[in-house]
Amino acid sequence: MQSEIAQRLKLKYSPIAILFTNEKPQGALEFKEGRWGCVAAMLTAAAKGRRVVFSRTTFGCEGGGIGLGLKNQFSEGFEYFLSTGKEGLPPVDGIPEPEAFKKTPKLAKEWMESFPLVSIPEQYVVFTPLTEVDAEEPKVVVLYANPDQLTALVVLANYGRPGYDNVVAPFASGCMTACLLAWNEASQERPRAVIGMTDISARPYIDADLLSFSVPYAMFREMEDNIPGSFLDKHEWNKVAERIQHNK
């Protein structure tokens, strides 16, 4: 499956398709069972051409299991790991100190309770380059974009829709923004795209100049169909596009 968006914006990496399936792809990259790993690193591997698979025993870390829809609850005391820590609690995923992403455990707990936690019925979640998808329809498409390219994606997501909030940039883990939140948007009356990889713990696994832009598949197709006649054919965008070409 080809993407005109990727071609027009000169994306560095292929868009990534996220598939939910009961068939495990042969030869796919996978975390070892019960071992820690970051889903963001696997997303980058998929962007570079690898096929990646996760199961309920190979999702890498607790946040990864939740962000992929393979685990539907946080472990007891997770709010302390996200905030101030608590004496006597064991480290989460082997990380020796609290992340301090929330000021208090109460705020962290409220954040945890706000999430649309799900357990998908399928056995596997697969990341694969969109160009390798043929008949199967992805749940979500993820694009890595630099600031200029992200600008175009935000404008294109709003181009054929009313309102100003057709794209959101939530506080969440990298895998939650890439998969869970975009998947949840697909079931909403007015689905939105999700800007992600603003997770500090995920940033080491992503190019310094890139963020993710995750879109429910139907919205992605809508954006693709809206390219003809849009700003992407106009002078203002051409000035930016020349800079992207120069920096590539």
GROMACS .gro file of C-alpha atoms in nm:
model
  248
    1MET     CA    1   0.000   0.000   0.000
    2GLN     CA    2   0.155   0.325  -0.116
    3SER     CA    3   0.106   0.662   0.053
    4GLU     CA    4   0.089   0.986  -0.142
    5ILE     CA    5   0.123   1.173   0.188
    6ALA     CA    6   0.461   1.009   0.248
    7GLN     CA    7   0.575   1.095  -0.102
    8ARG     CA    8   0.451   1.453  -0.101
    9LEU     CA    9   0.594   1.531   0.242
   10LYS     CA   10   0.921   1.349   0.169
   11LEU     CA   11   0.900   1.153   0.492
   12LYS     CA   12   1.230   1.004   0.604
   13TYR     CA   13   1.072   0.668   0.692
   14SER     CA   14   0.785   0.460   0.563
   15PRO     CA   15   0.448   0.505   0.736
   16ILE     CA   16   0.386   0.217   0.978
   17ALA     CA   17   0.070   0.009   0.974
   18ILE     CA   18  -0.056  -0.130   1.304
   19LEU     CA   19  -0.248  -0.456   1.267
   20PHE     CA   20  -0.433  -0.669   1.524
   21THR     CA   21  -0.433  -1.035   1.430
   22ASN     CA   22  -0.451  -1.395   1.551
   23GLU     CA   23  -0.183  -1.505   1.305
   24LYS     CA   24   0.179  -1.454   1.407
   25PRO     CA   25   0.388  -1.334   1.112
   26GLN     CA   26   0.689  -1.547   1.033
   27GLY     CA   27   1.031  -1.395   1.084
   28ALA     CA   28   0.902  -1.089   1.269
   29LEU     CA   29   1.114  -0.909   1.525
   30GLU     CA   30   0.987  -0.978   1.879
   31PHE     CA   31   1.093  -0.915   2.238
   32LYS     CA   32   1.197  -1.220   2.436
   33GLU     CA   33   0.921  -1.347   2.662
   34GLY     CA   34   0.912  -1.163   2.993
   35ARG     CA   35   1.204  -0.936   2.901
   36TRP     CA   36   1.200  -0.556   2.917
   37GLY     CA   37   1.198  -0.355   2.595
   38CYS     CA   38   1.067  -0.025   2.460
   39VAL     CA   39   0.786  -0.034   2.204
   40ALA     CA   40   0.915   0.295   2.058
   41ALA     CA   41   1.234   0.117   1.949
   42MET     CA   42   1.023  -0.144   1.770
   43LEU     CA   43   0.817   0.128   1.600
   44THR     CA   44   1.139   0.277   1.468
   45ALA     CA   45   1.249  -0.067   1.348
   46ALA     CA   46   0.921  -0.100   1.157
   47ALA     CA   47   0.969   0.244   1.005
   48LYS     CA   48   1.306   0.123   0.877
   49GLY     CA   49   1.155  -0.181   0.709
   50ARG     CA   50   1.121  -0.455   0.972
   51ARG     CA   51   0.804  -0.641   1.064
   52VAL     CA   52   0.748  -0.647   1.441
   53VAL     CA   53   0.511  -0.854   1.654
   54PHE     CA   54   0.394  -0.833   2.017
   55SER     CA   55   0.193  -1.076   2.229
   56ARG     CA   56   0.068  -1.079   2.587
   57THR     CA   57   0.403  -1.222   2.699
   58THR     CA   58   0.627  -1.017   2.469
   59PHE     CA   59   0.514  -0.655   2.496
   60GLY     CA   60   0.835  -0.531   2.652
   61CYS     CA   61   0.723  -0.321   2.949
   62GLU     CA   62   0.405  -0.249   3.145
   63GLY     CA   63   0.336   0.074   2.959
   64GLY     CA   64   0.389  -0.112   2.634
   65GLY     CA   65   0.133  -0.378   2.721
   66ILE     CA   66  -0.121  -0.110   2.805
   67GLY     CA   67  -0.032   0.107   2.506
   68LEU     CA   68  -0.078  -0.185   2.268
   69GLY     CA   69  -0.410  -0.298   2.416
   70LEU     CA   70  -0.259  -0.625   2.541
   71LYS     CA   71  -0.293  -0.537   2.912
   72ASN     CA   72  -0.585  -0.348   3.062
   73GLN     CA   73  -0.467  -0.250   3.407
   74PHE     CA   74  -0.175  -0.077   3.572
   75SER     CA   75   0.014  -0.260   3.845
   76GLU     CA   76  -0.044  -0.164   4.208
   77GLY     CA   77   0.159   0.142   4.304
   78PHE     CA   78   0.229   0.250   3.946
   79GLU     CA   79   0.121   0.602   4.037
   80TYR     CA   80   0.427   0.629   4.264
   81PHE     CA   81   0.657   0.525   3.982
   82LEU     CA   82   0.511   0.804   3.766
   83SER     CA   83   0.548   1.066   4.039
   84THR     CA   84   0.738   1.080   4.368
   85GLY     CA   85   0.821   0.718   4.437
   86LYS     CA   86   0.742   0.534   4.761
   87GLU     CA   87   0.971   0.361   5.003
   88GLY     CA   88   0.941  -0.016   4.990
   89LEU     CA   89   0.796  -0.043   4.639
   90PRO     CA   90   1.013  -0.244   4.399
   91PRO     CA   91   1.142  -0.074   4.081
   92VAL     CA   92   0.910  -0.091   3.780
   93ASP     CA   93   1.062  -0.268   3.477
   94GLY     CA   94   1.401  -0.250   3.649
   95ILE     CA   95   1.409   0.132   3.641
   96PRO     CA   96   1.573   0.236   3.971
   97GLU     CA   97   1.399   0.568   4.035
   98PRO     CA   98   1.056   0.726   3.983
   99GLU     CA   99   1.002   0.906   3.653
  100ALA     CA  100   0.862   1.225   3.813
  101PHE     CA  101   0.633   1.289   3.516
  102LYS     CA  102   0.349   1.384   3.754
  103LYS     CA  103   0.390   1.609   4.057
  104THR     CA  104   0.195   1.390   4.301
  105PRO     CA  105   0.073   1.028   4.318
  106LYS     CA  106  -0.283   1.164   4.324
  107LEU     CA  107  -0.237   1.341   3.991
  108ALA     CA  108  -0.071   1.030   3.849
  109LYS     CA  109  -0.360   0.813   3.967
  110GLU     CA  110  -0.615   1.047   3.811
  111TRP     CA  111  -0.420   1.032   3.484
  112MET     CA  112  -0.414   0.651   3.496
  113GLU     CA  113  -0.790   0.637   3.556
  114SER     CA  114  -0.859   0.868   3.261
  115PHE     CA  115  -0.727   0.621   3.002
  116PRO     CA  116  -0.945   0.402   2.779
  117LEU     CA  117  -0.786   0.077   2.897
  118VAL     CA  118  -0.872  -0.219   2.675
  119SER     CA  119  -0.776  -0.579   2.617
  120ILE     CA  120  -0.802  -0.648   2.246
  121PRO     CA  121  -0.953  -0.985   2.150
  122GLU     CA  122  -0.669  -1.068   1.909
  123GLN     CA  123  -0.351  -1.245   2.019
  124TYR     CA  124  -0.098  -1.027   1.840
  125VAL     CA  125  -0.022  -0.667   1.753
  126VAL     CA  126   0.193  -0.621   1.443
  127PHE     CA  127   0.390  -0.318   1.324
  128THR     CA  128   0.487  -0.330   0.957
  129PRO     CA  129   0.579  -0.081   0.684
  130LEU     CA  130   0.259   0.036   0.515
  131THR     CA  131   0.412  -0.050   0.178
  132GLU     CA  132   0.401  -0.419   0.276
  133VAL     CA  133   0.026  -0.417   0.352
  134ASP     CA  134  -0.193  -0.546   0.073
  135ALA     CA  135  -0.543  -0.677   0.147
  136GLU     CA  136  -0.551  -0.644   0.526
  137GLU     CA  137  -0.678  -0.314   0.664
  138PRO     CA  138  -0.465  -0.155   0.939
  139LYS     CA  139  -0.624  -0.026   1.257
  140VAL     CA  140  -0.387   0.270   1.277
  141VAL     CA  141  -0.123   0.431   1.056
  142VAL     CA  142   0.175   0.601   1.219
  143LEU     CA  143   0.399   0.854   1.046
  144TYR     CA  144   0.728   0.993   1.176
  145ALA     CA  145   0.753   1.362   1.090
  146ASN     CA  146   0.983   1.658   1.149
  147PRO     CA  147   0.833   1.998   1.242
  148ASP     CA  148   0.771   2.109   0.882
  149GLN     CA  149   0.612   1.776   0.789
  150LEU     CA  150   0.410   1.768   1.111
  151THR     CA  151   0.274   2.112   1.023
  152ALA     CA  152   0.143   1.975   0.694
  153LEU     CA  153  -0.010   1.671   0.863
  154VAL     CA  154  -0.196   1.888   1.115
  155VAL     CA  155  -0.330   2.115   0.841
  156LEU     CA  156  -0.430   1.820   0.621
  157ALA     CA  157  -0.608   1.650   0.912
  158ASN     CA  158  -0.818   1.964   0.958
  159TYR     CA  159  -0.856   2.046   0.587
  160GLY     CA  160  -1.180   1.861   0.517
  161ARG     CA  161  -1.333   1.889   0.864
  162PRO     CA  162  -1.504   2.154   1.078
  163GLY     CA  163  -1.343   2.283   1.395
  164TYR     CA  164  -0.985   2.332   1.510
  165ASP     CA  165  -0.919   2.024   1.727
  166ASN     CA  166  -0.900   1.738   1.481
  167VAL     CA  167  -0.550   1.665   1.611
  168VAL     CA  168  -0.454   1.619   1.978
  169ALA     CA  169  -0.118   1.602   2.157
  170PRO     CA  170  -0.192   1.420   2.486
  171PHE     CA  171   0.040   1.346   2.775
  172ALA     CA  172   0.097   0.972   2.751
  173SER     CA  173   0.363   0.712   2.688
  174GLY     CA  174   0.501   0.682   2.338
  175CYS     CA  175   0.324   0.353   2.273
  176MET     CA  176  -0.007   0.487   2.404
  177THR     CA  177   0.003   0.778   2.161
  178ALA     CA  178   0.115   0.555   1.874
  179CYS     CA  179  -0.144   0.281   1.921
  180LEU     CA  180  -0.399   0.285   2.205
  181LEU     CA  181  -0.520   0.644   2.182
  182ALA     CA  182  -0.539   0.648   1.801
  183TRP     CA  183  -0.718   0.310   1.809
  184ASN     CA  184  -0.966   0.455   2.060
  185GLU     CA  185  -1.021   0.760   1.838
  186ALA     CA  186  -1.135   0.528   1.558
  187SER     CA  187  -1.449   0.444   1.756
  188GLN     CA  188  -1.542   0.806   1.828
  189GLU     CA  189  -1.806   1.003   1.641
  190ARG     CA  190  -1.539   1.245   1.518
  191PRO     CA  191  -1.203   1.063   1.520
  192ARG     CA  192  -0.889   1.268   1.568
  193ALA     CA  193  -0.523   1.217   1.489
  194VAL     CA  194  -0.273   1.189   1.776
  195ILE     CA  195   0.068   1.356   1.794
  196GLY     CA  196   0.301   1.144   2.002
  197MET     CA  197   0.647   1.037   2.109
  198THR     CA  198   0.661   1.331   2.348
  199ASP     CA  199   0.732   1.067   2.613
  200ILE     CA  200   1.075   1.154   2.756
  201SER     CA  201   1.158   0.789   2.828
  202ALA     CA  202   1.089   0.700   2.461
  203ARG     CA  203   1.288   0.983   2.306
  204PRO     CA  204   1.625   0.798   2.305
  205TYR     CA  205   1.475   0.548   2.058
  206ILE     CA  206   1.361   0.811   1.805
  207ASP     CA  207   1.551   1.052   1.583
  208ALA     CA  208   1.591   1.383   1.765
  209ASP     CA  209   1.399   1.582   1.502
  210LEU     CA  210   1.097   1.352   1.472
  211LEU     CA  211   0.760   1.307   1.643
  212SER     CA  212   0.489   1.055   1.562
  213PHE     CA  213   0.153   1.127   1.404
  214SER     CA  214  -0.096   0.842   1.452
  215VAL     CA  215  -0.419   0.826   1.256
  216PRO     CA  216  -0.714   0.585   1.258
  217TYR     CA  217  -0.705   0.414   0.920
  218ALA     CA  218  -1.031   0.565   0.790
  219MET     CA  219  -0.903   0.913   0.873
  220PHE     CA  220  -0.573   0.836   0.703
  221ARG     CA  221  -0.760   0.741   0.385
  222GLU     CA  222  -0.962   1.063   0.415
  223MET     CA  223  -0.640   1.265   0.437
  224GLU     CA  224  -0.496   1.083   0.134
  225ASP     CA  225  -0.811   1.156  -0.067
  226ASN     CA  226  -0.804   1.523   0.029
  227ILE     CA  227  -0.461   1.595  -0.118
  228PRO     CA  228  -0.580   1.703  -0.468
  229GLY     CA  229  -0.665   2.074  -0.463
  230SER     CA  230  -0.531   2.125  -0.110
  231PHE     CA  231  -0.256   2.354   0.015
  232LEU     CA  232  -0.002   2.088  -0.089
  233ASP     CA  233  -0.040   2.220  -0.444
  234LYS     CA  234  -0.003   2.585  -0.347
  235HIS     CA  235   0.278   2.839  -0.325
  236GLU     CA  236   0.296   2.870   0.054
  237TRP     CA  237   0.358   2.498   0.099
  238ASN     CA  238   0.606   2.488  -0.187
  239LYS     CA  239   0.830   2.728   0.001
  240VAL     CA  240   0.838   2.486   0.294
  241ALA     CA  241   0.870   2.178   0.073
  242GLU     CA  242   1.188   2.319  -0.084
  243ARG     CA  243   1.341   2.336   0.263
  244ILE     CA  244   1.247   1.976   0.341
  245GLN     CA  245   1.406   1.864   0.015
  246HIS     CA  246   1.721   2.062   0.094
  247ASN     CA  247   1.753   1.912   0.444
  248LYS     CA  248   1.677   1.552   0.349
   0.00000   0.00000   0.00000
